[in-house]
Amino acid sequence: RDYATSFDIFLVLVGLVDMITSNLTEQGESVLQRLIRALKAFRSFRMIRSFRLFKGLRILARACQCFLSSLFWSMVMLVIFMMMGALLMGNLVQGYLEDSD
């Protein structure tokens, strides 16, 4: 629970620094502002804390995590079969395309 509080404090401080730096530099974005905006993306991790409240949501997230490797390899196989089909089709119509009649 202490980590969650310190994480929230970190997010508030990053937002505060972002507000201060955006008011100081009116022209263009500085590197510091871009870095701070990237750090503000960590706010989405706050949602993960709510997973412990919903057992069904945890089960669903775990199921998604388990099937992602299978999905990846099935997509790799699909790409390989599509490339093989494209090569076969290209070889079959090559004679027709080269025919000068």
PDB file of C-alpha atoms in Angstrom:
ATOM      1  CA  ARG A   1       0.000   0.000   0.000  1.00  0.00           C
ATOM      2  CA  ASP A   2       2.940   2.300   0.675  1.00  0.00           C
ATOM      3  CA  TYR A   3       4.222   1.809  -2.883  1.00  0.00           C
ATOM      4  CA  ALA A   4       0.884   2.910  -4.318  1.00  0.00           C
ATOM      5  CA  THR A   5       0.944   6.113  -2.283  1.00  0.00           C
ATOM      6  CA  SER A   6       4.498   6.933  -3.279  1.00  0.00           C
ATOM      7  CA  PHE A   7       3.611   6.218  -6.916  1.00  0.00           C
ATOM      8  CA  ASP A   8       0.684   8.649  -6.696  1.00  0.00           C
ATOM      9  CA  ILE A   9       2.953  11.280  -5.150  1.00  0.00           C
ATOM     10  CA  PHE A  10       5.450  10.751  -7.973  1.00  0.00           C
ATOM     11  CA  LEU A  11       2.713  11.265 -10.571  1.00  0.00           C
ATOM     12  CA  VAL A  12       1.515  14.459  -8.893  1.00  0.00           C
ATOM     13  CA  LEU A  13       5.067  15.819  -8.780  1.00  0.00           C
ATOM     14  CA  VAL A  14       5.626  15.013 -12.455  1.00  0.00           C
ATOM     15  CA  GLY A  15       2.405  16.832 -13.322  1.00  0.00           C
ATOM     16  CA  LEU A  16       3.456  19.805 -11.210  1.00  0.00           C
ATOM     17  CA  VAL A  17       6.867  20.007 -12.873  1.00  0.00           C
ATOM     18  CA  ASP A  18       5.156  19.770 -16.262  1.00  0.00           C
ATOM     19  CA  MET A  19       2.883  22.694 -15.426  1.00  0.00           C
ATOM     20  CA  ILE A  20       5.808  24.806 -14.219  1.00  0.00           C
ATOM     21  CA  THR A  21       8.017  24.087 -17.222  1.00  0.00           C
ATOM     22  CA  SER A  22       5.199  24.668 -19.704  1.00  0.00           C
ATOM     23  CA  ASN A  23       4.563  28.116 -18.185  1.00  0.00           C
ATOM     24  CA  LEU A  24       8.262  29.033 -18.236  1.00  0.00           C
ATOM     25  CA  THR A  25       8.873  28.123 -21.868  1.00  0.00           C
ATOM     26  CA  GLU A  26       6.241  29.601 -24.125  1.00  0.00           C
ATOM     27  CA  GLN A  27       8.064  28.742 -27.340  1.00  0.00           C
ATOM     28  CA  GLY A  28       8.300  25.155 -28.600  1.00  0.00           C
ATOM     29  CA  GLU A  29       8.735  22.035 -26.522  1.00  0.00           C
ATOM     30  CA  SER A  30      11.980  21.447 -24.712  1.00  0.00           C
ATOM     31  CA  VAL A  31      13.506  18.044 -24.124  1.00  0.00           C
ATOM     32  CA  LEU A  32      12.556  18.253 -20.460  1.00  0.00           C
ATOM     33  CA  GLN A  33       8.910  18.829 -21.324  1.00  0.00           C
ATOM     34  CA  ARG A  34       8.853  15.839 -23.653  1.00  0.00           C
ATOM     35  CA  LEU A  35      10.457  13.676 -20.971  1.00  0.00           C
ATOM     36  CA  ILE A  36       7.938  14.797 -18.380  1.00  0.00           C
ATOM     37  CA  ARG A  37       5.035  14.110 -20.733  1.00  0.00           C
ATOM     38  CA  ALA A  38       6.433  10.634 -21.332  1.00  0.00           C
ATOM     39  CA  LEU A  39       6.630  10.075 -17.570  1.00  0.00           C
ATOM     40  CA  LYS A  40       2.997  11.150 -17.236  1.00  0.00           C
ATOM     41  CA  ALA A  41       2.098   8.104 -19.317  1.00  0.00           C
ATOM     42  CA  PHE A  42       2.763   6.051 -16.191  1.00  0.00           C
ATOM     43  CA  ARG A  43      -0.627   7.196 -14.934  1.00  0.00           C
ATOM     44  CA  SER A  44      -2.132   4.299 -16.836  1.00  0.00           C
ATOM     45  CA  PHE A  45      -0.409   1.914 -14.419  1.00  0.00           C
ATOM     46  CA  ARG A  46      -2.717   3.169 -11.681  1.00  0.00           C
ATOM     47  CA  MET A  47      -5.451   1.140 -13.353  1.00  0.00           C
ATOM     48  CA  ILE A  48      -3.566  -2.072 -12.590  1.00  0.00           C
ATOM     49  CA  ARG A  49      -4.195  -1.530  -8.890  1.00  0.00           C
ATOM     50  CA  SER A  50      -7.922  -1.969  -9.462  1.00  0.00           C
ATOM     51  CA  PHE A  51      -7.352  -5.498 -10.793  1.00  0.00           C
ATOM     52  CA  ARG A  52      -7.171  -6.860  -7.267  1.00  0.00           C
ATOM     53  CA  LEU A  53     -10.761  -5.767  -6.657  1.00  0.00           C
ATOM     54  CA  PHE A  54     -12.224  -7.765  -9.537  1.00  0.00           C
ATOM     55  CA  LYS A  55     -11.459 -11.476  -9.589  1.00  0.00           C
ATOM     56  CA  GLY A  56     -13.051 -11.972 -13.004  1.00  0.00           C
ATOM     57  CA  LEU A  57     -10.946  -9.182 -14.470  1.00  0.00           C
ATOM     58  CA  ARG A  58      -7.789 -10.784 -13.097  1.00  0.00           C
ATOM     59  CA  ILE A  59      -8.748 -14.135 -14.631  1.00  0.00           C
ATOM     60  CA  LEU A  60      -9.438 -12.463 -17.975  1.00  0.00           C
ATOM     61  CA  ALA A  61      -6.125 -10.583 -17.899  1.00  0.00           C
ATOM     62  CA  ARG A  62      -4.268 -13.805 -17.076  1.00  0.00           C
ATOM     63  CA  ALA A  63      -6.030 -15.627 -19.934  1.00  0.00           C
ATOM     64  CA  CYS A  64      -5.033 -12.878 -22.362  1.00  0.00           C
ATOM     65  CA  GLN A  65      -1.453 -13.128 -21.149  1.00  0.00           C
ATOM     66  CA  CYS A  66      -1.441 -16.884 -21.716  1.00  0.00           C
ATOM     67  CA  PHE A  67      -2.845 -16.865 -25.249  1.00  0.00           C
ATOM     68  CA  LEU A  68      -0.657 -14.044 -26.597  1.00  0.00           C
ATOM     69  CA  SER A  69       2.261 -16.367 -27.390  1.00  0.00           C
ATOM     70  CA  SER A  70      -0.036 -18.728 -29.283  1.00  0.00           C
ATOM     71  CA  LEU A  71      -1.558 -15.806 -31.153  1.00  0.00           C
ATOM     72  CA  PHE A  72       1.895 -14.538 -32.109  1.00  0.00           C
ATOM     73  CA  TRP A  73       2.998 -17.875 -33.556  1.00  0.00           C
ATOM     74  CA  SER A  74      -0.290 -18.363 -35.390  1.00  0.00           C
ATOM     75  CA  MET A  75       0.194 -14.921 -36.988  1.00  0.00           C
ATOM     76  CA  VAL A  76       3.746 -15.886 -37.986  1.00  0.00           C
ATOM     77  CA  MET A  77       2.409 -19.069 -39.608  1.00  0.00           C
ATOM     78  CA  LEU A  78      -0.309 -17.094 -41.385  1.00  0.00           C
ATOM     79  CA  VAL A  79       2.259 -14.666 -42.803  1.00  0.00           C
ATOM     80  CA  ILE A  80       4.419 -17.564 -44.011  1.00  0.00           C
ATOM     81  CA  PHE A  81       1.452 -19.223 -45.753  1.00  0.00           C
ATOM     82  CA  MET A  82       0.419 -15.922 -47.333  1.00  0.00           C
ATOM     83  CA  MET A  83       3.949 -15.380 -48.647  1.00  0.00           C
ATOM     84  CA  MET A  84       4.063 -18.914 -50.022  1.00  0.00           C
ATOM     85  CA  GLY A  85       0.725 -18.352 -51.766  1.00  0.00           C
ATOM     86  CA  ALA A  86       1.910 -15.042 -53.206  1.00  0.00           C
ATOM     87  CA  LEU A  87       5.099 -16.641 -54.535  1.00  0.00           C
ATOM     88  CA  LEU A  88       3.141 -19.529 -56.046  1.00  0.00           C
ATOM     89  CA  MET A  89       0.637 -17.171 -57.652  1.00  0.00           C
ATOM     90  CA  GLY A  90       3.465 -14.995 -58.983  1.00  0.00           C
ATOM     91  CA  ASN A  91       5.155 -18.001 -60.562  1.00  0.00           C
ATOM     92  CA  LEU A  92       1.875 -19.186 -62.094  1.00  0.00           C
ATOM     93  CA  VAL A  93       1.053 -15.879 -63.766  1.00  0.00           C
ATOM     94  CA  GLN A  94       4.626 -15.008 -64.756  1.00  0.00           C
ATOM     95  CA  GLY A  95       4.304 -16.783 -68.097  1.00  0.00           C
ATOM     96  CA  TYR A  96       1.045 -14.990 -68.859  1.00  0.00           C
ATOM     97  CA  LEU A  97       2.546 -11.591 -68.034  1.00  0.00           C
ATOM     98  CA  GLU A  98       5.661 -12.214 -70.131  1.00  0.00           C
ATOM     99  CA  ASP A  99       3.646 -13.422 -73.132  1.00  0.00           C
ATOM    100  CA  SER A 100       4.080 -10.812 -75.839  1.00  0.00           C
ATOM    101  CA  ASP A 101       1.133 -11.946 -77.957  1.00  0.00           C
TER     102      ASP A 101
END
